[in-house]
Coordinates of C-alpha atoms and ligand atoms in Angstrom, one line a residue:
M1 CA 8.8 -198.5 -100.7
S2 CA 9.3 -195.6 -98.3
G3 CA 7.4 -195.0 -95.1
L4 CA 5.5 -192.2 -96.7
E5 CA 4.1 -194.3 -99.5
S6 CA 3.5 -197.4 -97.4
S7 CA 1.5 -195.4 -94.9
G8 CA -0.9 -194.4 -97.7
V9 CA -0.1 -190.7 -97.0
S10 CA -0.6 -188.7 -100.1
S11 CA 2.5 -186.8 -101.1
G12 CA 0.3 -183.8 -101.8
G13 CA 0.7 -182.8 -105.5
V14 CA 1.5 -186.3 -106.7
R15 CA -1.6 -188.3 -107.5
S16 CA -1.7 -191.9 -106.4
T17 CA -1.7 -193.9 -109.5
G18 CA -1.0 -197.3 -108.0
I19 CA 2.4 -197.1 -109.6
R20 CA 5.3 -197.2 -107.1
R21 CA 6.5 -193.8 -106.4
K22 CA 10.0 -192.6 -105.8
A23 CA 11.6 -193.3 -102.5
L24 CA 11.3 -190.6 -99.8
P25 CA 14.1 -188.1 -100.2
S26 CA 16.5 -187.4 -97.4
A27 CA 16.2 -184.4 -95.2
E28 CA 19.0 -182.7 -97.2
E29 CA 17.2 -183.4 -100.5
F30 CA 14.0 -182.0 -99.1
V31 CA 15.7 -178.9 -97.8
K32 CA 17.5 -178.3 -101.1
G33 CA 14.2 -178.7 -103.0
I34 CA 12.4 -176.4 -100.7
L35 CA 15.0 -173.7 -100.9
S36 CA 15.0 -173.9 -104.7
G37 CA 11.3 -173.3 -104.6
N38 CA 10.2 -176.7 -105.8
K39 CA 6.5 -176.8 -105.0
M40 CA 6.2 -180.6 -105.3
I41 CA 8.9 -181.2 -102.8
L42 CA 7.4 -178.5 -100.6
A43 CA 4.0 -180.3 -100.7
R44 CA 5.7 -183.6 -99.8
A45 CA 7.5 -182.0 -96.9
I46 CA 4.2 -180.6 -95.6
T47 CA 2.7 -184.1 -95.8
L48 CA 5.5 -185.2 -93.4
V49 CA 4.7 -182.3 -91.1
E50 CA 1.1 -183.5 -91.1
S51 CA 1.9 -187.2 -90.6
S52 CA 1.6 -188.8 -87.2
L53 CA 4.2 -191.5 -87.9
P54 CA 7.2 -191.1 -85.6
A55 CA 9.7 -191.6 -88.6
H56 CA 7.9 -188.8 -90.5
K57 CA 7.8 -186.5 -87.5
E58 CA 11.6 -187.0 -87.0
L59 CA 12.3 -186.2 -90.7
A60 CA 9.9 -183.3 -90.6
E61 CA 11.6 -181.8 -87.6
K62 CA 15.0 -182.0 -89.3
I63 CA 13.6 -180.3 -92.4
I64 CA 11.9 -177.5 -90.3
D65 CA 15.1 -176.9 -88.4
A66 CA 17.1 -176.5 -91.5
C67 CA 14.4 -174.2 -93.1
L68 CA 14.0 -172.0 -90.1
P69 CA 16.9 -169.7 -90.8
H70 CA 15.4 -169.1 -94.3
S71 CA 11.9 -168.4 -93.0
G72 CA 10.3 -165.3 -91.6
N73 CA 10.6 -163.1 -94.6
S74 CA 6.9 -162.7 -95.4
V75 CA 3.7 -161.0 -94.5
R76 CA 1.4 -163.5 -92.8
I77 CA -2.2 -162.6 -93.3
G78 CA -5.1 -164.3 -91.5
I79 CA -8.4 -164.2 -93.4
T80 CA -11.7 -165.1 -91.8
G81 CA -15.5 -164.7 -92.2
I82 CA -18.6 -166.7 -91.8
P83 CA -19.4 -169.4 -94.4
G84 CA -20.9 -167.7 -97.5
V85 CA -19.2 -164.3 -96.9
G86 CA -17.2 -165.0 -100.0
K87 CA -13.8 -166.1 -98.7
S88 CA -12.7 -168.3 -101.5
T89 CA -14.0 -165.9 -104.2
F90 CA -12.2 -163.1 -102.4
I91 CA -9.0 -165.0 -101.9
E92 CA -9.0 -165.8 -105.6
A93 CA -9.4 -162.2 -106.7
F94 CA -7.2 -160.7 -104.0
G95 CA -4.6 -163.4 -104.4
M96 CA -4.4 -162.7 -108.1
H97 CA -3.9 -159.0 -107.4
V98 CA -1.1 -159.7 -104.9
I99 CA 0.6 -161.9 -107.5
S100 CA 0.3 -159.1 -110.1
Q101 CA 2.3 -157.0 -107.7
G102 CA 5.2 -159.4 -108.1
K103 CA 4.5 -161.4 -104.9
K104 CA 4.7 -165.2 -104.4
L105 CA 1.6 -166.4 -102.5
A106 CA 0.9 -169.4 -100.3
V107 CA -2.7 -170.0 -99.2
L108 CA -3.1 -172.3 -96.2
T109 CA -6.4 -173.2 -94.5
I110 CA -7.4 -174.1 -91.0
D111 CA -10.7 -175.9 -90.9
P112 CA -11.4 -177.6 -87.7
S113 CA -14.9 -178.5 -88.9
S114 CA -13.5 -181.4 -90.8
Q115 CA -12.6 -183.1 -87.4
I116 CA -16.1 -182.7 -86.0
S117 CA -18.3 -183.5 -89.0
G118 CA -16.0 -185.5 -91.2
G119 CA -16.8 -183.0 -93.9
S120 CA -15.4 -179.5 -94.1
I121 CA -17.1 -176.2 -94.1
L122 CA -14.5 -174.7 -96.4
G123 CA -15.5 -177.5 -98.7
D124 CA -14.0 -179.7 -101.3
K125 CA -15.6 -177.7 -104.1
T126 CA -13.2 -176.5 -106.7
R127 CA -11.9 -173.4 -105.0
M128 CA -9.5 -170.7 -106.3
F129 CA -9.3 -172.0 -109.8
D130 CA -7.0 -169.3 -111.3
L131 CA -4.8 -169.3 -108.3
S132 CA -4.3 -173.0 -108.2
R133 CA -3.0 -172.9 -111.8
N134 CA -0.7 -169.9 -111.2
D135 CA 3.1 -170.6 -110.9
S136 CA 3.4 -167.9 -108.2
A137 CA 0.8 -169.5 -106.0
F138 CA 0.8 -172.5 -103.7
I139 CA -2.5 -173.7 -102.2
R140 CA -2.7 -176.2 -99.4
P141 CA -5.9 -177.3 -97.7
S142 CA -6.3 -177.8 -94.0
P143 CA -4.7 -180.8 -92.4
S144 CA -7.4 -183.1 -90.9
G145 CA -8.0 -185.7 -88.3
D146 CA -6.5 -183.8 -85.5
S147 CA -7.4 -181.5 -82.6
L148 CA -7.5 -177.8 -83.4
G149 CA -4.2 -177.4 -81.5
G150 CA -2.6 -180.0 -83.7
V151 CA -3.9 -178.4 -86.9
A152 CA -2.7 -175.0 -85.8
R153 CA 0.8 -176.2 -84.9
K154 CA 1.1 -178.0 -88.3
T155 CA -0.1 -174.9 -90.1
R156 CA 2.5 -172.8 -88.2
E157 CA 5.2 -175.2 -89.2
T158 CA 3.9 -175.2 -92.8
I159 CA 4.3 -171.4 -92.8
Y160 CA 8.0 -171.7 -92.2
L161 CA 8.4 -174.2 -95.0
C162 CA 6.5 -172.0 -97.4
E163 CA 8.6 -169.0 -96.5
A164 CA 11.8 -171.0 -97.0
A165 CA 10.5 -171.9 -100.4
G166 CA 10.3 -168.2 -101.3
F167 CA 6.7 -167.4 -100.6
D168 CA 6.7 -163.8 -99.3
T169 CA 2.9 -163.5 -98.8
I170 CA 1.1 -166.1 -96.7
F171 CA -2.7 -166.3 -96.4
V172 CA -4.1 -168.4 -93.6
E173 CA -7.8 -168.8 -94.2
T174 CA -10.2 -170.1 -91.6
V175 CA -14.0 -170.4 -91.1
G176 CA -15.5 -167.7 -89.0
V177 CA -17.2 -170.0 -86.5
G178 CA -15.2 -169.4 -83.3
Q179 CA -12.2 -171.1 -81.9
S180 CA -10.0 -171.4 -84.9
E181 CA -9.7 -167.6 -85.2
T182 CA -7.7 -167.5 -81.9
A183 CA -5.3 -170.1 -83.3
V184 CA -4.9 -168.2 -86.6
H185 CA -4.4 -164.9 -84.7
S186 CA -1.5 -166.4 -82.9
M187 CA 0.4 -167.1 -86.1
V188 CA -0.3 -164.1 -88.4
D189 CA 0.9 -160.5 -88.6
L190 CA -2.4 -159.1 -89.7
F191 CA -5.9 -160.4 -89.3
L192 CA -8.5 -159.5 -92.0
L193 CA -12.1 -160.1 -91.2
L194 CA -14.5 -160.3 -94.1
M195 CA -18.0 -159.1 -93.4
I196 CA -21.3 -159.5 -95.2
A197 CA -23.4 -156.4 -96.0
G198 CA -26.7 -155.7 -94.2
A199 CA -26.3 -158.1 -91.3
G200 CA -26.8 -155.1 -89.0
D201 CA -26.2 -155.0 -85.3
E202 CA -25.9 -158.7 -84.7
L203 CA -22.6 -158.3 -86.4
Q204 CA -23.3 -161.4 -88.4
G205 CA -22.8 -164.0 -85.9
I206 CA -19.2 -162.9 -85.4
K207 CA -18.3 -162.8 -81.8
R208 CA -17.1 -159.5 -80.5
G209 CA -13.8 -161.0 -79.4
I210 CA -13.1 -161.9 -83.0
M211 CA -13.9 -158.4 -84.2
E212 CA -11.5 -157.1 -81.6
M213 CA -8.7 -159.3 -83.0
A214 CA -9.1 -157.8 -86.5
D215 CA -6.6 -155.3 -87.9
L216 CA -8.6 -154.8 -91.1
F217 CA -12.2 -155.3 -92.1
A218 CA -13.6 -155.7 -95.6
V219 CA -17.3 -155.8 -96.5
T220 CA -17.6 -158.2 -99.4
K221 CA -19.9 -158.3 -102.4
A222 CA -20.0 -154.5 -102.8
D223 CA -21.4 -154.6 -106.3
G224 CA -24.7 -154.2 -108.1
D225 CA -27.8 -153.8 -105.9
N226 CA -25.7 -154.7 -102.8
K227 CA -23.3 -151.7 -103.2
A228 CA -25.3 -149.3 -101.1
R229 CA -25.9 -151.8 -98.3
A230 CA -22.2 -152.7 -98.3
E231 CA -21.3 -149.0 -97.8
L232 CA -23.8 -148.7 -95.0
T233 CA -22.3 -151.8 -93.2
R234 CA -18.8 -150.3 -93.8
V235 CA -19.7 -147.0 -92.1
E236 CA -21.6 -148.8 -89.3
T237 CA -18.6 -151.1 -88.6
Q238 CA -16.1 -148.3 -88.7
S239 CA -18.1 -146.4 -86.1
A240 CA -18.6 -149.6 -84.0
I241 CA -14.9 -150.3 -83.7
H242 CA -14.3 -146.8 -82.3
F243 CA -15.6 -148.3 -79.0
F244 CA -13.1 -151.1 -79.0
P245 CA -10.1 -150.8 -76.8
S246 CA -7.3 -149.0 -78.6
N247 CA -4.3 -150.9 -79.9
E248 CA -1.0 -150.3 -78.4
N249 CA 0.7 -151.0 -81.7
G250 CA -0.3 -147.6 -83.1
W251 CA -2.6 -149.0 -85.8
T252 CA -6.3 -148.1 -86.0
P253 CA -8.2 -150.9 -87.8
K254 CA -9.7 -149.8 -91.1
V255 CA -13.0 -150.9 -92.7
L256 CA -13.1 -151.2 -96.4
S257 CA -15.5 -152.7 -98.9
C258 CA -14.7 -154.6 -102.1
S259 CA -16.2 -156.8 -104.8
A260 CA -14.4 -159.9 -106.0
V261 CA -16.6 -159.7 -109.1
T262 CA -15.9 -156.1 -110.3
K263 CA -12.5 -156.1 -108.4
E264 CA -13.5 -152.7 -107.0
G265 CA -11.7 -152.1 -103.7
I266 CA -9.4 -155.1 -104.0
S267 CA -6.2 -153.1 -104.6
E268 CA -7.1 -150.7 -101.7
I269 CA -7.0 -153.7 -99.3
W270 CA -3.5 -154.5 -100.4
T271 CA -2.5 -150.9 -100.0
Q272 CA -3.8 -150.9 -96.5
I273 CA -1.9 -154.1 -95.7
L274 CA 1.4 -152.5 -97.0
E275 CA 0.6 -149.5 -94.9
Y276 CA 0.0 -151.7 -91.8
E277 CA 3.3 -153.5 -92.4
K278 CA 5.2 -150.2 -92.8
T279 CA 3.6 -148.7 -89.6
L280 CA 4.3 -151.7 -87.4
K281 CA 7.8 -152.3 -88.8
S282 CA 8.8 -148.8 -88.1
N283 CA 7.5 -148.7 -84.6
G284 CA 8.8 -152.2 -83.7
Y285 CA 5.5 -153.9 -83.1
F286 CA 5.8 -156.2 -86.1
E287 CA 8.7 -157.9 -84.4
I288 CA 7.1 -157.7 -81.0
R289 CA 4.0 -159.5 -82.2
R290 CA 6.1 -162.3 -83.8
T291 CA 8.2 -162.6 -80.6
D292 CA 5.1 -162.9 -78.5
Q293 CA 3.7 -165.5 -80.8
A294 CA 7.0 -167.5 -80.6
K295 CA 6.7 -167.5 -76.8
Y296 CA 3.0 -168.4 -77.0
W297 CA 3.8 -171.5 -79.1
L298 CA 6.6 -172.5 -76.9
E299 CA 4.3 -172.5 -73.9
E300 CA 1.5 -174.2 -75.9
T301 CA 3.7 -176.9 -77.1
V302 CA 5.2 -177.6 -73.7
S303 CA 1.8 -177.7 -72.1
E304 CA 0.4 -179.9 -74.8
H305 CA 3.2 -182.4 -74.4
L306 CA 3.1 -182.3 -70.6
M307 CA -0.7 -182.7 -70.5
G308 CA -0.5 -185.5 -73.0
D309 CA 2.1 -187.3 -70.9
F310 CA 0.2 -186.6 -67.6
Y311 CA -3.1 -188.0 -68.8
S312 CA -1.6 -191.1 -70.4
R313 CA 0.3 -192.0 -67.2
M314 CA -2.4 -190.9 -64.7
K315 CA -5.6 -192.0 -66.4
D316 CA -6.6 -194.4 -63.7
L317 CA -6.1 -192.1 -60.8
Y318 CA -7.4 -189.1 -62.7
Q319 CA -10.7 -190.8 -63.3
D320 CA -10.9 -191.8 -59.6
M321 CA -10.2 -188.2 -58.5
E322 CA -12.7 -186.8 -61.0
E323 CA -15.3 -189.0 -59.5
K324 CA -14.4 -188.0 -55.9
V325 CA -14.5 -184.3 -56.9
S326 CA -17.9 -184.7 -58.5
Q327 CA -19.2 -186.4 -55.4
H328 CA -17.7 -183.6 -53.2
K329 CA -15.6 -186.2 -51.4
I330 CA -12.5 -184.2 -51.9
S331 CA -11.7 -180.6 -53.1
S332 CA -10.4 -180.0 -56.6
F333 CA -7.2 -178.6 -55.1
Q334 CA -6.6 -181.6 -52.8
A335 CA -7.3 -183.9 -55.8
A336 CA -4.9 -182.0 -58.0
E337 CA -2.2 -182.1 -55.3
K338 CA -2.6 -185.9 -54.9
L339 CA -2.4 -186.4 -58.7
I340 CA 0.7 -184.3 -59.1
Q341 CA 2.5 -186.0 -56.2
E342 CA 1.7 -189.4 -57.7
Y343 CA 2.8 -188.2 -61.1
R344 CA 6.1 -187.2 -59.7
K345 CA 6.5 -190.5 -58.0
R346 CA 5.7 -192.5 -61.2
N347 CA 8.1 -190.3 -63.1
H348 CA 10.9 -191.2 -60.8
K349 CA 10.3 -194.9 -61.2
Ligands
LIG401 P1 -17.1 -168.8 -98.6 O1 -18.1 -169.8 -98.2 O2 -16.9 -167.7 -97.6 O3 -15.8 -169.3 -99.2 O4 -17.9 -168.0 -99.9 P2 -17.7 -168.2 -101.4 O5 -16.5 -167.6 -102.0 O6 -18.0 -169.6 -101.8 O7 -19.0 -167.3 -101.9 C1 -20.3 -167.5 -101.5 C2 -21.2 -167.0 -102.6 O8 -21.1 -165.6 -102.7 C3 -21.0 -167.5 -104.0 O9 -22.2 -167.8 -104.6 C4 -20.2 -166.4 -104.7 O10 -20.4 -166.5 -106.1 C5 -20.8 -165.2 -104.1 N1 -19.8 -164.1 -104.1 C6 -18.6 -164.1 -103.6 N2 -18.0 -162.9 -103.8 C7 -18.8 -162.1 -104.4 C8 -18.8 -160.8 -104.9 O11 -17.8 -160.0 -104.7 N3 -19.9 -160.3 -105.5 C9 -21.0 -161.0 -105.6 N4 -22.0 -160.4 -106.2 N5 -21.1 -162.3 -105.2 C10 -20.0 -162.9 -104.6

């Protein structure tokens, strides 16, 4: 039995039946399967990326390395909005439209709520029924049991694998409750914020910082009795964003409205995304944003590793210093200096 099976890690896509499953493929077999667009192999590779077992990590790194030269050729779209705004219904309708335009779509989710509550806000309900059965779509729920940073890194690596498997449109969905938006923003080309009609000035519990990150806004559920209210919210939002600092990338965020039920406005959102891509590719900002993100992840990963190493080696002294700082026996700077000196000493041993 392979490590993957024996660890009880689901191979994502293959149901556990109690029957012995096939041995874990080699890195080469994984890469070959991914590059040929095999969704089952892709799902198993993502499970390796999500695993915390050292052997899986090592294999995952090999696979990612080999896939990297085949990645990047997609439009990565972050989609957020408060629970109930209609994210999954929208993604289903919008995703089907994107596929009807000849695209191959991967839908990934980042849901840090599953770490806090043990349950997830995005939910285990049957989501995206049509998409999940469509050959041109690949849906992967959020990795769980990790810090937001960990979830975000795994999602970023998953994007590479999906791109290598030929998915040219990537949605990264997240719950609109704070932190996770920043992580998503650091891995997508465009950020789409879904808004609910009639929530007025409070801007629906969405922090202003998150609104400032958005490249595109869509007021959802613009149908039936709600249509007029949706239009009002659209106009109000469009005028509110005039006061936001202007983007250096030459793009002015647009506010649209749509209905996942009547499908009105859905194709316009895709048209705007294509327009955005065209604008930023022609002025170079598409590439600049990706380069900035690559640098951000380099820095993030290095500091995550260093901090992890630091705390694991220095736990005793750190706690001691923390206490002394709390009791004003030593300044924070002196304490930090002592800790770092000791860390260097221990590292040389
Ligand atoms: P999420 O929590 O953001 O993923 O929201 P859901 O997609 O689960 O939708 C929340 C509720 O809004 C559900 O009852 C949907 O049926 C409803 N809903 C979603 N989109 C639309 C829409 O375009 N029009 C109408 N009338 N209802 C919608």
